[in-house]
Amino acid sequence: MAAGTVSGMGTHKRAHIVWDWNGTLFHDNDAVIGATNAAFAELGLAPITLEQYRSLYCVPVPKFYERLLGRLPSDAEWELMDGAFHRHYTEHRVRCGLTEGAEELLAGWRSDGHSQSLLSMYGHEELVPVVRGFGIEPHFVRIDGRTGPSGGSKAEHMVRHLRALAGVAEPERTVVIGDAADDAVAARHVGARAVLYSGGSHSRASLEGAGVPVVDSLAEAVAEARRTAA
């Protein structure tokens, strides 16, 4: 699905979910930590555990590296780190799958007459074939990956995403489901609600400061979305 295309659900204004991809619908924790440590090895940095990653990770991503290095990386260092991470991530992601229950939840929400879309900070050209490969593309009225430089916040991307869904999704009946505090920030930025899933890139403790519901399964996240917006 190309960015800029809305399809499938018509123009009714029902409850809407904006799903995150990495760490939410796509269970890629192993790929993320594997790619992070492979990139670190290239740069002479010590490896970290998944628990360390989940407790330290934040957006914008250079701040994550500041927590690890004790200083912000230079522009040149950031470009090297970011390039190495994405190169290794592409190799590791092929061994990852959808989060437990994801496909059934997507189908159930759709069959109930609600709409849903996907907004990811993973590059759009890389994102769409991966989603398509799992056979779940028809569940979404729109799929948007990141365009432009990586490492920033999702907030402005969310503005564009919901603007493109005008006539399908109203912010006050939209729930963003993601695994990062930045998903809650992006939801707040457009007047939507958020539910954060604790099984992805952030620890539960780091998510609980976002001021939105935190759940331990996607089923709980959809139930919360249904309660607040449907």
mmCIF file of C-alpha atoms in Angstrom:
data_model
loop_
_atom_site.group_PDB
_atom_site.id
_atom_site.type_symbol
_atom_site.label_atom_id
_atom_site.label_comp_id
_atom_site.label_asym_id
_atom_site.label_seq_id
_atom_site.Cartn_x
_atom_site.Cartn_y
_atom_site.Cartn_z
ATOM 1 C CA MET A 1 0.000 0.000 0.000
ATOM 2 C CA ALA A 2 1.459 3.355 -0.973
ATOM 3 C CA ALA A 3 1.569 6.231 1.473
ATOM 4 C CA GLY A 4 -1.356 8.508 0.712
ATOM 5 C CA THR A 5 -3.818 5.683 0.060
ATOM 6 C CA VAL A 6 -6.889 5.127 2.204
ATOM 7 C CA SER A 7 -8.778 1.959 1.406
ATOM 8 C CA GLY A 8 -11.231 -0.652 2.467
ATOM 9 C CA MET A 9 -13.557 0.702 5.161
ATOM 10 C CA GLY A 10 -15.582 3.422 3.458
ATOM 11 C CA THR A 11 -16.251 6.752 5.139
ATOM 12 C CA HIS A 12 -18.126 5.830 8.328
ATOM 13 C CA LYS A 13 -16.911 7.415 11.547
ATOM 14 C CA ARG A 14 -16.580 4.554 13.972
ATOM 15 C CA ALA A 15 -13.943 3.820 16.599
ATOM 16 C CA HIS A 16 -10.466 3.725 15.114
ATOM 17 C CA ILE A 17 -7.155 2.199 16.235
ATOM 18 C CA VAL A 18 -3.805 3.479 15.021
ATOM 19 C CA TRP A 19 -1.431 0.574 15.525
ATOM 20 C CA ASP A 20 2.312 0.814 15.991
ATOM 21 C CA TRP A 21 4.375 -1.860 14.229
ATOM 22 C CA ASN A 22 7.803 -2.575 15.758
ATOM 23 C CA GLY A 23 7.438 -4.040 19.229
ATOM 24 C CA THR A 24 3.643 -3.906 19.061
ATOM 25 C CA LEU A 25 2.105 -5.887 16.209
ATOM 26 C CA PHE A 26 5.543 -7.151 15.172
ATOM 27 C CA HIS A 27 7.370 -8.963 17.979
ATOM 28 C CA ASP A 28 10.897 -7.974 17.029
ATOM 29 C CA ASN A 29 12.628 -7.578 20.397
ATOM 30 C CA ASP A 30 15.226 -10.200 19.472
ATOM 31 C CA ALA A 31 15.975 -8.439 16.194
ATOM 32 C CA VAL A 32 16.250 -5.060 17.904
ATOM 33 C CA ILE A 33 18.698 -6.183 20.580
ATOM 34 C CA GLY A 34 20.630 -8.299 18.078
ATOM 35 C CA ALA A 35 20.965 -5.387 15.666
ATOM 36 C CA THR A 36 21.824 -2.976 18.478
ATOM 37 C CA ASN A 37 24.658 -5.154 19.753
ATOM 38 C CA ALA A 38 25.928 -5.917 16.244
ATOM 39 C CA ALA A 39 26.061 -2.183 15.565
ATOM 40 C CA PHE A 40 27.743 -1.585 18.925
ATOM 41 C CA ALA A 41 30.403 -4.169 18.084
ATOM 42 C CA GLU A 42 31.214 -2.304 14.871
ATOM 43 C CA LEU A 43 31.655 0.892 16.867
ATOM 44 C CA GLY A 44 33.674 -0.633 19.705
ATOM 45 C CA LEU A 45 30.888 -0.370 22.284
ATOM 46 C CA ALA A 46 30.067 -3.044 24.872
ATOM 47 C CA PRO A 47 26.890 -5.109 24.307
ATOM 48 C CA ILE A 48 23.797 -4.563 26.426
ATOM 49 C CA THR A 49 21.028 -6.910 27.546
ATOM 50 C CA LEU A 50 17.407 -6.689 26.420
ATOM 51 C CA GLU A 51 16.475 -5.581 29.938
ATOM 52 C CA GLN A 52 18.992 -2.730 29.764
ATOM 53 C CA TYR A 53 17.717 -1.738 26.351
ATOM 54 C CA ARG A 54 14.085 -1.668 27.507
ATOM 55 C CA SER A 55 14.913 0.414 30.571
ATOM 56 C CA LEU A 56 17.079 2.946 28.687
ATOM 57 C CA TYR A 57 15.446 3.243 25.259
ATOM 58 C CA CYS A 58 13.808 6.580 24.482
ATOM 59 C CA VAL A 59 12.861 8.908 21.647
ATOM 60 C CA PRO A 60 14.480 10.868 20.074
ATOM 61 C CA VAL A 61 16.910 7.977 19.626
ATOM 62 C CA PRO A 62 20.110 10.055 19.993
ATOM 63 C CA LYS A 63 19.020 10.564 23.621
ATOM 64 C CA PHE A 64 19.123 6.778 24.033
ATOM 65 C CA TYR A 65 22.728 6.791 22.895
ATOM 66 C CA GLU A 66 23.438 9.667 25.279
ATOM 67 C CA ARG A 67 22.250 7.453 28.137
ATOM 68 C CA LEU A 68 24.670 4.752 26.997
ATOM 69 C CA LEU A 69 27.648 6.949 26.133
ATOM 70 C CA GLY A 70 27.258 9.628 28.780
ATOM 71 C CA ARG A 71 27.075 12.251 26.007
ATOM 72 C CA LEU A 72 25.123 12.949 22.850
ATOM 73 C CA PRO A 73 26.719 11.355 19.785
ATOM 74 C CA SER A 74 28.071 13.683 17.141
ATOM 75 C CA ASP A 75 26.189 13.899 13.852
ATOM 76 C CA ALA A 76 28.796 11.640 12.239
ATOM 77 C CA GLU A 77 28.551 9.091 15.083
ATOM 78 C CA TRP A 78 24.754 9.106 14.900
ATOM 79 C CA GLU A 79 24.801 8.445 11.149
ATOM 80 C CA LEU A 80 27.189 5.510 11.667
ATOM 81 C CA MET A 81 25.129 4.055 14.522
ATOM 82 C CA ASP A 82 21.834 4.479 12.722
ATOM 83 C CA GLY A 83 23.120 3.005 9.474
ATOM 84 C CA ALA A 84 24.711 0.024 11.232
ATOM 85 C CA PHE A 85 21.577 -0.661 13.262
ATOM 86 C CA HIS A 86 19.263 -0.690 10.247
ATOM 87 C CA ARG A 87 21.631 -2.857 8.229
ATOM 88 C CA HIS A 88 21.784 -5.482 10.966
ATOM 89 C CA TYR A 89 18.080 -5.182 11.789
ATOM 90 C CA THR A 90 17.172 -6.163 8.219
ATOM 91 C CA GLU A 91 19.181 -9.359 8.684
ATOM 92 C CA HIS A 92 17.678 -10.207 12.090
ATOM 93 C CA ARG A 93 13.999 -9.366 11.460
ATOM 94 C CA VAL A 94 13.401 -12.367 9.167
ATOM 95 C CA ARG A 95 13.345 -14.618 12.249
ATOM 96 C CA CYS A 96 10.589 -12.588 13.957
ATOM 97 C CA GLY A 97 6.811 -12.908 13.741
ATOM 98 C CA LEU A 98 3.597 -11.215 14.752
ATOM 99 C CA THR A 99 2.859 -10.708 18.438
ATOM 100 C CA GLU A 100 0.635 -13.384 19.965
ATOM 101 C CA GLY A 101 -2.984 -12.904 18.979
ATOM 102 C CA ALA A 102 -2.309 -9.976 16.657
ATOM 103 C CA GLU A 103 -3.909 -11.402 13.531
ATOM 104 C CA GLU A 104 -7.070 -12.485 15.342
ATOM 105 C CA LEU A 105 -7.418 -9.119 17.049
ATOM 106 C CA LEU A 106 -7.027 -7.235 13.769
ATOM 107 C CA ALA A 107 -9.662 -9.433 12.134
ATOM 108 C CA GLY A 108 -12.023 -9.108 15.098
ATOM 109 C CA TRP A 109 -11.825 -5.317 15.283
ATOM 110 C CA ARG A 110 -12.483 -5.094 11.547
ATOM 111 C CA SER A 111 -15.379 -7.553 11.634
ATOM 112 C CA ASP A 112 -16.989 -5.469 14.378
ATOM 113 C CA GLY A 113 -17.225 -2.618 11.886
ATOM 114 C CA HIS A 114 -14.425 -0.466 13.267
ATOM 115 C CA SER A 115 -11.468 0.865 11.314
ATOM 116 C CA GLN A 116 -7.741 0.630 11.951
ATOM 117 C CA SER A 117 -4.538 1.879 10.426
ATOM 118 C CA LEU A 118 -0.815 1.411 10.884
ATOM 119 C CA LEU A 119 1.723 4.150 11.583
ATOM 120 C CA SER A 120 5.329 3.162 12.097
ATOM 121 C CA MET A 121 8.652 4.934 12.384
ATOM 122 C CA TYR A 122 10.128 2.097 10.324
ATOM 123 C CA GLY A 123 10.897 3.288 6.791
ATOM 124 C CA HIS A 124 7.819 3.156 4.558
ATOM 125 C CA GLU A 125 9.475 1.324 1.682
ATOM 126 C CA GLU A 126 10.700 -1.387 4.062
ATOM 127 C CA LEU A 127 7.526 -1.535 6.141
ATOM 128 C CA VAL A 128 4.903 -2.240 3.502
ATOM 129 C CA PRO A 129 6.446 -5.461 2.088
ATOM 130 C CA VAL A 130 6.922 -6.857 5.603
ATOM 131 C CA VAL A 131 3.285 -6.176 6.550
ATOM 132 C CA ARG A 132 2.123 -7.585 3.227
ATOM 133 C CA GLY A 133 4.197 -10.712 3.787
ATOM 134 C CA PHE A 134 2.147 -11.543 6.893
ATOM 135 C CA GLY A 135 -1.107 -11.286 4.929
ATOM 136 C CA ILE A 136 -2.597 -8.620 7.200
ATOM 137 C CA GLU A 137 -2.543 -5.605 4.888
ATOM 138 C CA PRO A 138 -6.308 -5.805 4.096
ATOM 139 C CA HIS A 139 -7.165 -5.118 7.742
ATOM 140 C CA PHE A 140 -5.824 -1.543 7.511
ATOM 141 C CA VAL A 141 -7.399 1.462 5.836
ATOM 142 C CA ARG A 142 -3.987 3.076 5.650
ATOM 143 C CA ILE A 143 -0.365 2.104 6.217
ATOM 144 C CA ASP A 144 2.273 4.773 6.778
ATOM 145 C CA GLY A 145 5.924 4.196 7.517
ATOM 146 C CA ARG A 146 8.487 6.855 8.233
ATOM 147 C CA THR A 147 9.541 9.175 5.459
ATOM 148 C CA GLY A 148 12.620 11.313 6.008
ATOM 149 C CA PRO A 149 15.381 10.912 8.618
ATOM 150 C CA SER A 150 15.071 8.322 11.384
ATOM 151 C CA GLY A 151 15.382 8.857 15.101
ATOM 152 C CA GLY A 152 12.729 11.501 15.750
ATOM 153 C CA SER A 153 9.311 11.621 17.388
ATOM 154 C CA LYS A 154 6.112 10.200 15.910
ATOM 155 C CA ALA A 155 4.024 13.290 16.738
ATOM 156 C CA GLU A 156 4.185 15.124 13.411
ATOM 157 C CA HIS A 157 3.847 11.859 11.513
ATOM 158 C CA MET A 158 0.654 11.257 13.506
ATOM 159 C CA VAL A 159 -0.698 14.653 12.472
ATOM 160 C CA ARG A 160 -0.244 13.784 8.799
ATOM 161 C CA HIS A 161 -1.583 10.267 9.294
ATOM 162 C CA LEU A 162 -4.861 11.384 10.883
ATOM 163 C CA ARG A 163 -5.245 14.245 8.436
ATOM 164 C CA ALA A 164 -5.142 11.676 5.630
ATOM 165 C CA LEU A 165 -7.840 9.683 7.464
ATOM 166 C CA ALA A 166 -10.279 12.590 7.627
ATOM 167 C CA GLY A 167 -13.740 11.155 7.026
ATOM 168 C CA VAL A 168 -12.675 7.779 8.431
ATOM 169 C CA ALA A 169 -11.247 8.534 11.884
ATOM 170 C CA GLU A 170 -12.060 11.280 14.365
ATOM 171 C CA PRO A 171 -9.301 12.024 16.916
ATOM 172 C CA GLU A 172 -11.677 11.793 19.890
ATOM 173 C CA ARG A 173 -12.678 8.257 18.849
ATOM 174 C CA THR A 174 -9.145 7.182 17.946
ATOM 175 C CA VAL A 175 -6.894 5.085 20.164
ATOM 176 C CA VAL A 176 -3.174 4.731 19.486
ATOM 177 C CA ILE A 177 -1.772 1.339 20.546
ATOM 178 C CA GLY A 178 2.002 1.240 20.830
ATOM 179 C CA ASP A 179 4.912 0.089 22.957
ATOM 180 C CA ALA A 180 6.710 3.404 23.525
ATOM 181 C CA ALA A 181 6.043 6.496 25.579
ATOM 182 C CA ASP A 182 6.389 8.441 22.329
ATOM 183 C CA ASP A 183 3.183 6.775 21.101
ATOM 184 C CA ALA A 184 1.344 8.422 23.987
ATOM 185 C CA VAL A 185 2.994 11.754 23.176
ATOM 186 C CA ALA A 186 1.917 11.445 19.537
ATOM 187 C CA ALA A 187 -1.651 10.558 20.534
ATOM 188 C CA ARG A 188 -1.872 13.504 22.898
ATOM 189 C CA HIS A 189 -0.523 15.780 20.155
ATOM 190 C CA VAL A 190 -3.559 15.065 17.946
ATOM 191 C CA GLY A 191 -6.217 14.744 20.652
ATOM 192 C CA ALA A 192 -6.432 10.950 20.545
ATOM 193 C CA ARG A 193 -6.215 8.413 23.361
ATOM 194 C CA ALA A 194 -3.389 5.923 23.846
ATOM 195 C CA VAL A 195 -2.835 2.484 25.321
ATOM 196 C CA LEU A 196 0.721 1.254 25.816
ATOM 197 C CA TYR A 197 1.773 -2.386 25.530
ATOM 198 C CA SER A 198 4.532 -3.510 27.887
ATOM 199 C CA GLY A 199 5.918 -6.315 25.716
ATOM 200 C CA GLY A 200 7.945 -4.194 23.313
ATOM 201 C CA SER A 201 10.819 -1.733 23.422
ATOM 202 C CA HIS A 202 10.036 -0.121 26.796
ATOM 203 C CA SER A 203 9.804 -1.625 30.252
ATOM 204 C CA ARG A 204 6.481 -1.324 32.084
ATOM 205 C CA ALA A 205 8.110 0.982 34.630
ATOM 206 C CA SER A 206 9.221 3.412 31.934
ATOM 207 C CA LEU A 207 5.764 3.396 30.319
ATOM 208 C CA GLU A 208 3.817 4.054 33.475
ATOM 209 C CA GLY A 209 5.018 7.642 33.592
ATOM 210 C CA ALA A 210 3.232 8.429 30.322
ATOM 211 C CA GLY A 211 -0.108 8.934 32.051
ATOM 212 C CA VAL A 212 -2.098 6.478 29.916
ATOM 213 C CA PRO A 213 -3.223 2.864 30.468
ATOM 214 C CA VAL A 214 -0.414 0.289 30.315
ATOM 215 C CA VAL A 215 -1.311 -3.327 29.511
ATOM 216 C CA ASP A 216 0.573 -6.594 29.183
ATOM 217 C CA SER A 217 -1.122 -8.043 26.075
ATOM 218 C CA LEU A 218 -2.566 -6.793 22.811
ATOM 219 C CA ALA A 219 -5.901 -8.347 23.796
ATOM 220 C CA GLU A 220 -5.999 -6.058 26.833
ATOM 221 C CA ALA A 221 -5.050 -3.115 24.637
ATOM 222 C CA VAL A 222 -7.937 -3.736 22.242
ATOM 223 C CA ALA A 223 -10.327 -4.231 25.163
ATOM 224 C CA GLU A 224 -9.251 -0.852 26.537
ATOM 225 C CA ALA A 225 -9.681 0.745 23.094
ATOM 226 C CA ARG A 226 -13.164 -0.765 22.869
ATOM 227 C CA ARG A 227 -14.063 0.534 26.318
ATOM 228 C CA THR A 228 -12.906 4.094 25.690
ATOM 229 C CA ALA A 229 -13.699 4.704 22.023
ATOM 230 C CA ALA A 230 -16.108 2.124 20.630
#
